XYZ file of C-alpha atoms in Angstrom:
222
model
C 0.000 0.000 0.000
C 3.015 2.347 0.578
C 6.433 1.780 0.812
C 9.738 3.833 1.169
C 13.603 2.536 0.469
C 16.817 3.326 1.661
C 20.142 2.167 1.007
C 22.269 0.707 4.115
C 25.254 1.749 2.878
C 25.946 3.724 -0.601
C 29.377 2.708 -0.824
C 28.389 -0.807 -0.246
C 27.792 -3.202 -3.463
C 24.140 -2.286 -4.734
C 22.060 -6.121 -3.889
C 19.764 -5.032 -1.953
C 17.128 -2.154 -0.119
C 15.724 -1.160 3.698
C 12.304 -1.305 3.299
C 9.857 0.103 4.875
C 6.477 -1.227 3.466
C 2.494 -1.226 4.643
C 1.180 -4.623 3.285
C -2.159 -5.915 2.977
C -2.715 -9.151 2.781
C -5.133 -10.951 1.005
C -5.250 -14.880 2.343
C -6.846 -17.237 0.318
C -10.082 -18.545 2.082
C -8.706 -16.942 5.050
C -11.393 -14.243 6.004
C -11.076 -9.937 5.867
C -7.742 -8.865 4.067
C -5.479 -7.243 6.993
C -2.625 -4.541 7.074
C 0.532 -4.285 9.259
C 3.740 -2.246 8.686
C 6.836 -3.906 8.624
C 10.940 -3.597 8.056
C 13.026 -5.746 5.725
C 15.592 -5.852 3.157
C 14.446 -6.034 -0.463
C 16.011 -6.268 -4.277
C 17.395 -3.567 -5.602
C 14.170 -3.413 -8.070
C 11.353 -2.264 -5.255
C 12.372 1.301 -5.155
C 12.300 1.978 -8.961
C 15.824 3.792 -8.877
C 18.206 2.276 -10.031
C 18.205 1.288 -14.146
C 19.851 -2.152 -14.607
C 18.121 -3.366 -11.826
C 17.005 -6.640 -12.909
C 15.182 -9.465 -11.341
C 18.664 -10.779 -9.523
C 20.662 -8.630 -8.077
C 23.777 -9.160 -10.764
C 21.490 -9.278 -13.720
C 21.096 -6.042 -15.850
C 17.293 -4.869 -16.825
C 18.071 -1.330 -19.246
C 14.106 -0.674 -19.404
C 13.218 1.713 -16.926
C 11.237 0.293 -13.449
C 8.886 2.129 -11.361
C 9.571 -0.480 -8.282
C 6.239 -1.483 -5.891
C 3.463 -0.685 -7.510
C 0.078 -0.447 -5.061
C -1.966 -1.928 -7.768
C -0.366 -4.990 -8.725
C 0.078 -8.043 -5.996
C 3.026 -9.989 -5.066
C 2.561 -13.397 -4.200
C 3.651 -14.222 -0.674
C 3.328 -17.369 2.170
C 2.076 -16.471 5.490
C 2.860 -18.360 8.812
C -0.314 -19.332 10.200
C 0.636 -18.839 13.513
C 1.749 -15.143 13.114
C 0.169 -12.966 10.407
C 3.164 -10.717 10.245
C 5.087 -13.545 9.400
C 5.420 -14.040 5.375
C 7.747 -15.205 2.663
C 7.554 -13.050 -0.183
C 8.135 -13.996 -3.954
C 9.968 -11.518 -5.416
C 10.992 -12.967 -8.246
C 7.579 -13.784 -9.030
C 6.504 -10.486 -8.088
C 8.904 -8.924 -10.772
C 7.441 -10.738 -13.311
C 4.116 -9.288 -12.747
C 5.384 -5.601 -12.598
C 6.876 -5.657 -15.479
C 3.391 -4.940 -17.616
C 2.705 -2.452 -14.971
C 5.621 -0.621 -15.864
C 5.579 -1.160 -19.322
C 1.891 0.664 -19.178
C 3.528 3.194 -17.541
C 6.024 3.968 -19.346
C 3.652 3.876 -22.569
C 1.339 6.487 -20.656
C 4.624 9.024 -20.120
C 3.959 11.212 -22.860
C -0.114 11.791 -21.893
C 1.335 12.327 -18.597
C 4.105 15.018 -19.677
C 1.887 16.731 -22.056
C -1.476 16.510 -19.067
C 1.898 17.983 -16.432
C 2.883 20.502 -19.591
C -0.982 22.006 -20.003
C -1.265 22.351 -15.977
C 1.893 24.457 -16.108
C 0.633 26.945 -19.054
C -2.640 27.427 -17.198
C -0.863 28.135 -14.371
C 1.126 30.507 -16.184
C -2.006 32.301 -17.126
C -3.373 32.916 -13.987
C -0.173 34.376 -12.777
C 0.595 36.580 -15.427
C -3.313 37.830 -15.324
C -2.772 38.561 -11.914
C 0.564 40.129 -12.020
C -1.043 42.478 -15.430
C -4.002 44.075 -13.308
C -2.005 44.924 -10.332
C -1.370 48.830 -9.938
C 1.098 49.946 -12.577
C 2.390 53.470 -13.358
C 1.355 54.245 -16.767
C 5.165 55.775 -17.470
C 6.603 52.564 -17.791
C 5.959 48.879 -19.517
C 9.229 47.445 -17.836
C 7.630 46.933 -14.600
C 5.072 44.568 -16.348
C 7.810 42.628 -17.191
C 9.847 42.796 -13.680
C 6.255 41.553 -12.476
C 6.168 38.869 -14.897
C 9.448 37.519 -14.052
C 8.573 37.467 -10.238
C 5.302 35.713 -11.153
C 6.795 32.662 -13.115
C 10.609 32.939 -12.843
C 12.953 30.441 -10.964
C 15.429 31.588 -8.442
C 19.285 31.623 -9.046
C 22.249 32.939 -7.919
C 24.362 35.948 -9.089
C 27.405 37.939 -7.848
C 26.865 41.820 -8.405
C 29.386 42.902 -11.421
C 28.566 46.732 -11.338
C 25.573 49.360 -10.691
C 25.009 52.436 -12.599
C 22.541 55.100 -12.375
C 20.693 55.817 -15.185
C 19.700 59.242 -14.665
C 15.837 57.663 -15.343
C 13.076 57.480 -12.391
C 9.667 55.707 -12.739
C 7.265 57.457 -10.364
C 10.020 59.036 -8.532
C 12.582 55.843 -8.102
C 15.587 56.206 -9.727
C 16.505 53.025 -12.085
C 19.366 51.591 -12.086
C 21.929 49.263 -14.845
C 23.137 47.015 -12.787
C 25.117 43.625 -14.138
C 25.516 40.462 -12.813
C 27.563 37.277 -12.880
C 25.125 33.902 -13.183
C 26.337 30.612 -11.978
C 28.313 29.451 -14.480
C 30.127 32.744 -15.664
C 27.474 34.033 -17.731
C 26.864 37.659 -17.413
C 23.590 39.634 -17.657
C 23.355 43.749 -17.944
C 19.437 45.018 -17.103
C 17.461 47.957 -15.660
C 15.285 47.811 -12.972
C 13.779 50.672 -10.887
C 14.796 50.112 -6.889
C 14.422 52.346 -3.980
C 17.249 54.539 -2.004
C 16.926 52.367 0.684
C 16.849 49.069 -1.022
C 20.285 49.500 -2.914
C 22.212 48.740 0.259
C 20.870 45.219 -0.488
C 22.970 45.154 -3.960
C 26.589 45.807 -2.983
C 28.878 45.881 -6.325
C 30.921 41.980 -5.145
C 27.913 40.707 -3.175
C 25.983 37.532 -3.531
C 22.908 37.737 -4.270
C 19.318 36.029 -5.299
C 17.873 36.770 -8.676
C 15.030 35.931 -10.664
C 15.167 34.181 -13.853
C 12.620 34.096 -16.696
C 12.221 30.696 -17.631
C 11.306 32.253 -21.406
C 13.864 34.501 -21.826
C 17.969 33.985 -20.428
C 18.575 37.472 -20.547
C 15.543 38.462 -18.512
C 16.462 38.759 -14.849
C 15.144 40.808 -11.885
C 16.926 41.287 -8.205
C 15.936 39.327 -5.527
């Protein structure tokens, strides 16, 4: 029913899992299916992980796994004189994941392109919100400051240099200011910022930017 992995040791030859695993158990003729939670180690193949993780521990699978899957069974043996106690067929229980995952995997693309939708409507409702919050009417740069803080990622960026532009948008004076991205890349923009705030943008500091996932030259301070 749910289930979570870890590996004893990482440095340690990959043969097997810790799991931690919720079963319910279905006996045959044996009355009301129960649940219990219990530890043990596992194959490699129950946390979905690790590619080449075939049926044996030394045998190579290159089709991707997805590990335990809730919806498909695994036969097992239970001691009849303690429930908790079973023998579990994994190898038998590999063999009937493997059309589970091969479903899967044939369902990725609906899945990316369901994941890929969600994101542009998403998109949408930020951008509409950022668009009808109070704007000067001076300037269409802040609409696109806004839009970066509505659906940009966060990076990191050293402060290169920052100029005065002799420009002000509603009385704040913007500024050029260029920065160093991870990875050496350099990025020159204007952005209006208060007096008080520049004390936050040091020429040599580190600081937090925003990026716009559209655009790699679009960036806004943190």
């Amino acid at each position: 029913m749910n289930h979570r992995s870890r590996e004893r040791n990482p440095n340690d030859t990959k043969t097997a899992v810790d799991l931690e695993v919720e079963w319910e158990v279905h006996v045959d003729g044996g009355g009301e299916p129960y649940r219990f939670v219990e530890a043990r180690r596992a194959p490699v193949w129950v946390d979905g992980q690790h590619l080449g993780a075939g049926k044996r521990w030394y045998s190579a699978r290159p089709k991707r796994t997805y590990g335990l899957m809730p919806e498909v069974g695994i036969p097992c043996l239970v001691d009849p004189k303690n429930p908790h106690g079973l023998w579990i067929d994994w190898d038998a229980g590999y063999d009937l994941h493997e059309p589970a995952w091969q479903a899967h995997t044939a369902e990725a693309p609906a899945r990316r392109a369901e994941a890929k939708e969600e994101r542009r409507r998403e998109d949408e409702v930020a951008v509409a919100r950022a668009e009808v919050m109070p704007q000067p009417p001076d300037v269409s740069a802040l609409r696109d400051v806004q839009r970066i803080y509505a659906l940009g990622v966060t990076g990191s960026a050293t402060v290169m240099s920052a100029e005065d532009t002799d420009r002000a948008v509603s009385g704040v004076r913007v500024w050029r200011f260029e920065v160093e991205l991870d990875g050496g890349r350099r990025v020159a923009f204007d952005q209006a910022v208060p007096q008080k705030s520049l004390k936050r943008y040091p020429v040599g500091s580190d600081i937090t930017v925003y990026l716009d996932p559209d655009d790699e030259d679009a960036v806004a301070l943190g």
